Amino acid sequence: MMGRYLLTVSYDGTHFCGWQVQPNGRTVQEEMNTAVFKAFGERAQVKASGRTDAGVHARAQLCQVDLNAEIDGAKLADALNARLPEDISVLKSTAVPQSVDVQNIVKAKTYRYYMYFSPRKKPLFERYATRLKGEPDLGKMREAANFLTGEHDFKAYCASGSQVKTTVRKIYSIAVTEQPAPPDAQIICIEVYGNGFLYNMVRTLAGTLLWYSQGKLTAEDLQATLQGERARVGKTMPAKGLVMYGVELDDTPELRGLI
């Protein structure tokens, strides 16, 4: 009898062309599928709660896989990790009912965008943060963050070519915090918590907060972006600073304690 398993997966996105399998390019999903085949001889598709783009990292991506093999759900993580490359790890695995669908049980997601301000490149930061010069104005960034929080049409923050039923999303909070750093640098984290995100939306939000803090955008520009004016949003920031940080599940008894 086929069993369904929920996986919490972490990966360094530096050398991936995103999550989803594609003809030309290394992807996280392909590596996961290959590990399943090596472990159990099954051509199963590992499905994620949402796709990440090329270069984007994940602290806790939620996935599922259906297997004919009988295995203790908690031990599936070790079976896959023994066959996965160094830049992917299954942090947790558990058996779930067939009624659980990873793409329908997530009610909220959290992303973090990291940028650091330094006159010179910091090699230990470069892989997971975008370097900028000058000094950040956290007050102005938080001002823009407060303005953009709530339910809005984020069409202007979505990259062209995206096909979705609606571009309306609800952002529950945007937190701008300073992280521990050496004396000659500042690390800023923009944490965005919402019910869903559009293609490139978080990276463009981060760039908009940055440009507003630098005086490149006004309050009128922010208002115009919520009316769909794409030309008035900030820069779409590089992928390497973005981390898919985690998900929140629907509050139903069968889902409690799964992640």
XYZ file of C-alpha atoms in Angstrom:
259
model
C 0.000 0.000 0.000
C 1.373 3.392 -0.985
C 2.340 5.686 1.875
C 2.628 9.470 1.905
C 5.476 11.216 3.691
C 6.010 14.855 4.631
C 9.568 16.201 4.423
C 11.140 19.362 5.804
C 14.013 20.157 3.451
C 16.830 22.690 3.694
C 19.139 23.640 0.843
C 21.766 26.083 -0.295
C 20.417 27.414 -3.579
C 23.704 28.791 -4.902
C 24.284 26.092 -7.519
C 20.654 25.310 -8.330
C 18.436 26.608 -11.125
C 15.564 26.659 -8.658
C 13.313 23.965 -7.202
C 11.408 22.616 -10.208
C 12.843 20.045 -12.636
C 13.826 21.599 -15.960
C 15.544 20.284 -19.106
C 18.802 22.204 -18.781
C 20.028 22.912 -15.293
C 20.510 21.349 -11.885
C 17.435 21.596 -9.640
C 16.551 20.672 -6.065
C 13.552 18.595 -7.130
C 15.663 16.533 -9.518
C 18.201 15.789 -6.778
C 15.398 14.788 -4.419
C 13.797 12.527 -7.030
C 17.163 10.912 -7.731
C 17.753 10.249 -4.026
C 14.338 8.568 -3.768
C 15.164 6.342 -6.746
C 18.573 5.396 -5.343
C 17.053 4.545 -1.961
C 13.903 2.703 -3.036
C 14.073 2.095 -6.795
C 10.903 4.145 -7.320
C 10.382 6.923 -9.887
C 8.497 9.136 -7.451
C 8.060 12.903 -7.756
C 8.873 14.937 -4.664
C 6.379 17.815 -4.514
C 7.027 21.086 -2.642
C 4.619 23.531 -1.022
C 5.960 26.152 -3.419
C 8.774 26.677 -5.893
C 11.920 28.677 -5.273
C 13.829 30.432 -8.039
C 17.427 30.024 -9.170
C 19.877 30.939 -6.422
C 17.276 31.154 -3.647
C 17.954 29.228 -0.440
C 15.595 27.354 1.886
C 15.848 26.914 5.632
C 12.675 24.821 5.822
C 10.894 23.935 2.587
C 7.915 21.615 3.071
C 7.655 18.701 0.626
C 5.858 15.394 0.201
C 6.494 12.094 -1.553
C 4.421 8.946 -2.119
C 6.211 5.597 -1.831
C 5.285 1.950 -2.197
C 8.189 0.991 0.060
C 7.394 0.381 3.708
C 9.572 2.571 5.892
C 9.391 4.238 9.277
C 8.459 7.837 8.458
C 10.992 9.255 10.901
C 13.818 7.267 9.270
C 13.062 8.369 5.720
C 15.123 11.533 6.258
C 18.281 9.514 6.960
C 17.670 7.215 3.986
C 17.471 10.209 1.652
C 20.281 12.214 3.250
C 22.683 9.318 2.645
C 22.034 9.802 -1.082
C 21.668 13.578 -1.332
C 24.468 16.052 -2.196
C 26.051 18.261 0.441
C 23.885 21.286 -0.380
C 20.556 19.552 0.435
C 19.370 17.990 3.679
C 16.070 16.510 4.859
C 15.704 17.875 8.390
C 12.597 15.909 9.324
C 10.308 13.272 7.822
C 7.013 11.794 8.951
C 4.233 9.608 7.578
C 0.945 11.418 6.919
C -2.546 10.421 5.697
C -3.181 10.383 1.938
C -5.604 13.273 2.462
C -2.689 15.590 3.301
C -1.576 17.624 0.269
C 1.477 19.803 0.836
C 0.194 22.449 -1.581
C -3.125 22.833 0.223
C -2.184 22.694 3.915
C 0.083 25.758 4.083
C -1.731 28.874 5.274
C 1.263 31.217 5.576
C 4.923 31.486 4.587
C 7.892 33.405 5.874
C 10.751 34.647 3.713
C 13.865 36.497 4.805
C 16.000 38.776 2.681
C 19.541 39.563 3.866
C 21.667 42.515 2.797
C 24.889 43.814 4.287
C 26.438 47.242 4.181
C 30.217 47.368 3.971
C 32.825 49.377 2.038
C 34.509 46.109 1.051
C 33.333 42.615 0.215
C 33.015 40.132 3.073
C 33.632 36.646 1.635
C 31.859 34.921 4.543
C 28.682 36.958 3.886
C 28.701 36.938 0.086
C 26.966 33.599 -0.427
C 23.825 34.497 1.527
C 23.533 38.292 1.461
C 23.742 41.177 -1.003
C 26.446 43.756 -0.375
C 25.609 47.460 -0.463
C 27.622 50.574 0.318
C 26.697 53.382 2.695
C 24.610 53.148 5.844
C 21.047 51.782 6.025
C 18.215 53.952 7.320
C 16.230 51.391 9.296
C 13.605 53.959 10.278
C 12.752 54.719 6.660
C 12.787 51.047 5.709
C 10.331 50.289 8.513
C 8.158 53.198 7.412
C 7.843 51.661 3.951
C 7.345 48.207 5.459
C 4.387 49.419 7.518
C 2.836 51.029 4.454
C 3.037 47.815 2.420
C 1.755 45.532 5.168
C -1.829 44.322 4.744
C -3.928 42.965 1.901
C -3.129 44.613 -1.421
C -2.897 43.917 -5.118
C 0.845 43.298 -5.535
C 0.744 43.088 -9.322
C 3.513 45.697 -9.588
C 5.791 43.492 -7.465
C 5.364 40.431 -9.688
C 7.802 39.686 -12.501
C 6.336 39.647 -15.984
C 5.335 36.281 -17.380
C 3.870 34.959 -14.135
C 0.515 33.216 -14.541
C -1.645 33.368 -11.420
C -5.390 33.649 -10.858
C -5.035 36.742 -8.687
C -2.217 39.064 -7.669
C -3.892 40.005 -4.380
C -1.888 38.845 -1.366
C -2.015 39.551 2.359
C 1.190 40.437 4.190
C 0.757 39.973 7.922
C 4.038 41.637 8.841
C 7.337 42.952 7.492
C 10.086 43.190 10.109
C 13.350 45.032 9.437
C 16.053 44.102 11.944
C 19.792 44.500 12.318
C 21.766 41.274 12.782
C 25.091 40.741 14.617
C 28.009 41.820 12.421
C 31.668 42.931 12.586
C 32.319 46.580 13.545
C 32.881 47.641 9.933
C 29.668 46.125 8.553
C 25.911 46.047 9.127
C 23.674 43.093 8.278
C 19.981 43.835 7.723
C 17.271 41.207 7.625
C 13.870 41.886 6.057
C 11.433 39.208 7.218
C 8.161 39.024 5.282
C 5.287 36.928 6.635
C 2.205 36.473 4.472
C -0.422 34.144 3.068
C 1.394 33.756 -0.241
C 3.860 35.421 -2.582
C 4.154 36.165 -6.285
C 7.120 35.491 -8.543
C 10.005 37.767 -7.391
C 7.653 39.566 -4.981
C 9.837 39.403 -1.848
C 12.992 40.418 -3.701
C 11.175 43.405 -5.200
C 9.686 44.347 -1.829
C 13.201 44.323 -0.362
C 14.449 46.558 -3.160
C 11.524 48.931 -2.696
C 12.214 49.279 1.030
C 15.863 49.963 0.220
C 15.139 52.576 -2.436
C 12.581 54.325 -0.245
C 15.149 54.535 2.572
C 17.661 56.030 0.118
C 15.232 58.689 -1.093
C 14.860 57.140 -4.557
C 11.149 56.547 -3.963
C 8.474 58.648 -2.260
C 5.308 57.823 -0.342
C 3.425 58.661 -3.521
C 5.505 56.065 -5.370
C 4.614 53.426 -2.787
C 0.944 54.248 -3.171
C 1.260 54.079 -6.955
C 2.812 50.610 -6.779
C -0.314 49.344 -5.016
C -2.285 50.707 -7.967
C -0.234 48.508 -10.289
C 2.480 50.925 -11.475
C 5.415 48.593 -12.025
C 7.779 51.430 -13.032
C 7.641 52.871 -9.512
C 8.802 49.861 -7.486
C 12.382 49.431 -6.335
C 15.071 47.161 -7.716
C 14.478 43.412 -7.719
C 17.312 42.323 -5.435
C 19.691 39.433 -6.257
C 18.448 35.935 -5.454
C 21.341 34.983 -3.172
C 20.019 37.119 -0.298
C 16.636 35.360 -0.200
C 15.795 32.467 2.128
C 12.543 30.526 2.159
C 12.456 30.519 5.958
C 9.431 28.417 6.857
C 5.729 27.696 6.565
C 2.703 27.668 8.848
C 0.114 24.915 8.487
C -3.651 25.041 8.764
C -4.759 24.555 12.355
C -6.436 21.171 12.022
C -5.891 18.183 14.360
C -4.295 15.929 11.727
C -1.613 18.534 10.947
C -0.518 19.474 14.454
C 3.055 18.638 15.264
C 3.984 17.643 11.709
C 6.656 20.340 11.323
